[in-house]
Steps between C-alpha positions, in 0.01 A plus 500: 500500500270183412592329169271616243364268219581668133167355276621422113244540249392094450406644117849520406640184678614238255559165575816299450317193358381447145441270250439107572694236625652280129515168495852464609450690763237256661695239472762667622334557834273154508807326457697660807152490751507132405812448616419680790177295558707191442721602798235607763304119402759315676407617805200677479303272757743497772590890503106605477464317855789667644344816480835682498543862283613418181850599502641214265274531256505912439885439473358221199287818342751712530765307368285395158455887402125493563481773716684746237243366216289776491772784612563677106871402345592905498479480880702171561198256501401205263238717255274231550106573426236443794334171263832356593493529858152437502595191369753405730306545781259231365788251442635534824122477640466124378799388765458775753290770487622643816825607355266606174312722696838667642600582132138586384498774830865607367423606189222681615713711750743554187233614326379737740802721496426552113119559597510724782899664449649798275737404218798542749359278763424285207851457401661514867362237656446272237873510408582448871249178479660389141895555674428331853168231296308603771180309631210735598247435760217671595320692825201609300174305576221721450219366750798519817586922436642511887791673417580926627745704270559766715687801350816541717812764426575432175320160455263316647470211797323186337320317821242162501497188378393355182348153481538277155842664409564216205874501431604781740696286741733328236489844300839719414167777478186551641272699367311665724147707438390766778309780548597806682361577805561869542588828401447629194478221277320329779285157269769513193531107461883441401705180347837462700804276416696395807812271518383194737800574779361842529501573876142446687343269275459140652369181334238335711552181330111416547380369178333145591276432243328166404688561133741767349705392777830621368393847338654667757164718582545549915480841617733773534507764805639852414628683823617851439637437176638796339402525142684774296441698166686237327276224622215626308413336196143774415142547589271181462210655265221380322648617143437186240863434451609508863225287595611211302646349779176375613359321139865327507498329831162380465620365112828398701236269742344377174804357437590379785223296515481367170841358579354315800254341307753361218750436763223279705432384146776337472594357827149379496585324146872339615284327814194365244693392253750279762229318647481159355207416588110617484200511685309150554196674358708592168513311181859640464801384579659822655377788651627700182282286282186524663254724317389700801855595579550593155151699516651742830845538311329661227309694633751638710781530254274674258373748756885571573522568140247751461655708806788486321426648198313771661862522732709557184276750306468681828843521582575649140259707597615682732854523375352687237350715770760547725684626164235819477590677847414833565299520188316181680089600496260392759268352240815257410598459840129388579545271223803332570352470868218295384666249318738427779193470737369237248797309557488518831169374527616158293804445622408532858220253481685304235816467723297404814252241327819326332719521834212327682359242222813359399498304795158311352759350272790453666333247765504473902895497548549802334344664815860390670705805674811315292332509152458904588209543208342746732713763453348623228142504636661687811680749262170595310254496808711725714586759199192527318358595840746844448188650407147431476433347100156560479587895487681451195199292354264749599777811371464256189139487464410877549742607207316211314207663547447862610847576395673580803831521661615448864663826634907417506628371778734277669298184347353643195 
């Protein structure tokens, strides 16, 4: 008999988040991704041109408690609030934003168990994850739906391959979204969690980007694999709370690239301020004196500040609704949605115009493969192309004005 799919009513689903992240708890966090950061700096250069899977440093993640942050206390996790990871994804951004991206992509898959599973797969498989501090990766890219769920026995047989699987290859879990391709509940699009050595699935190892480098987002094959009743996590709906998956990657991009930006920031500043000497146009006597370097700093920096403020109020935004669940509307769904597209809109051409005009003021030998300021324009360029920014301006723009709201999807 095929595996049948038992619907809960979304209405009475409650979430296992609420209230806002103190203070302490902040710190807390910002203090251990810094000393994360600090870690990954020393070598941040050397292993983004090796272009190896990022074994070492998901044993660093796991290892500092960040993957359990979000996972509640009552199931074995850290009861942190999603302004805290949030956070720590932006930290961890400023020094490498490939292993950032990892985490951002991980907390995502831990949140879609909540989103799209019952209380019991709730509980199950987020205690498993708390107990082994598993890292999640991901098979789920919406544009690249090759993948056949075909009802067999019991089960099912999951066949294809599934390009831009961020995570999946240095994942404990994968989750996995498919649609079934026959029998009765032939189209029903389900979320899967599957164990990484689960027989048939092969990592392709093909991610060759000009940045990202080490996100670990190559391909996976799936030949044959059997996927059981216990592998599935629920139905991926439309229903407001479920489909908060999508308004917290794109915020989880927004702060990704704001940390670019301060983390070019900076690098940029460290070179400017160790020259000792200035243009033989300039007045001044260092580059770091010179008016028109001063002029481009500001600018920047103060851009960078405004994206950050919008960051923060955004992020306690959404913890706030995240908190709601079932009860979640689709007016304040909409509404959350449109603030995070704001800040995607700033902070992806914030991050790219910093990553690429900090090198105005850092002079001709910071174009050196050794000094390495590049990364960051790499980072930003090859992300922010993830998808297309002017959609978000013009999702933007028509609730400005008529009022509308882009159908839910996989990027809205």
């Amino acid at each position: 008999m095929t595996a049948v799919v038992i619907e809960e009513n979304q209405q009475t689903r409650r979430s296992p988040w609420a209230g806002h992240a103190s203070r302490e708890e902040l710190a807390h966090w910002r203090q251990i991704a810094e000393g994360v950061a600090a870690v990954l700096s020393t070598d941040v250069l050397e292993r983004d041109r090796r272009n190896a899977d990022p074994q070492a440093e998901v044993e660093l993640l796991r290892s500092s408690g960040l993957f359990n942050l979000i996972i509640p206390g009552e199931w074995g996790g850290e009861g942190g609030h999603w302004e805290s990871a949030l956070h720590a994804v932006r930290i961890l951004a400023r020094t490498d934003a490939s292993i950032a991206q990892i985490l951002a992509y991980h907390y995502a898959n831990l949140g879609a168990v909540v989103f799209y599973g019952d209380a019991h797969v709730q509980e199950r498989l987020l205690r498993r994850s708390a107990q082994g501090r598993w890292s999640w990766g991901d098979s789920v890219n919406p544009v690249d739906p090759n993948l056949e769920l075909v009802p067999d026995g019991d089960g099912y047989r999951l066949d294809g391959v599934k390009h831009f699987s961020t995570g999946a290859s240095v994942g404990d879990a994968i989750l996995v979204n498919a649609a079934i391709t026959a029998g009765p509940a032939q189209g029903t699009f389900l979320a899967l969690a599957l164990e990484h050595d689960r027989a048939g699935i092969s990592f392709l190892g093909d991610w060759d980007a000009l940045g990202q480098r080490l996100s670990a987002s190559g391909s996976v094959k799936y030949d044959g694999v059997l996927v059981t009743s216990a592998d599935i996590i629920g139905e991926v709906g439309e229903e407001p709370f479920s489909s908060l998956v999508t308004p917290y990657i794109q915020l989880a991009f927004g702060n990704l690239y704001l940390g670019i930006a301060q983390g070019a920031l900076e690098r940029a500043r460290q070179i400017t301020v160790a020259r000792k000497n200035s243009w033989f146009l300039s007045s001044a006597e260092t580059y770091a004196q010179d008016p028109l370097t001063q002029r481009v700093y500001g600018e920047l920096v103060s851009r960078v500040a405004a994206v950050e403020a919008l960051a923060d109020r955004t992020n306690e935004r959404f913890d706030a609704a995240i908190a709601v669940g079932g009860e979640l509307t689709a007016e304040a769904r909409a509404a959350i949605e449109i603030e995070i597209a704001r800040l995607k809109v700033v902070s992806t051409e914030v991050g790219v115009d910093v990553a690429n005009r900090i090198f105005e003021v850092t002079g001709s030998s910071s174009a050196k493969t050794e000094v390495g300021l590049d990364i960051f324009w790499r980072n930003v360029r090859t992300h922010t192309l993830h998808d297309p920014v002017d959609y978000k301006k013009v999702e933007v723009g028509a609730n400005f004005l008529l009022g509308e709201v882009q159908p839910i999807s996989l990027y809205t």
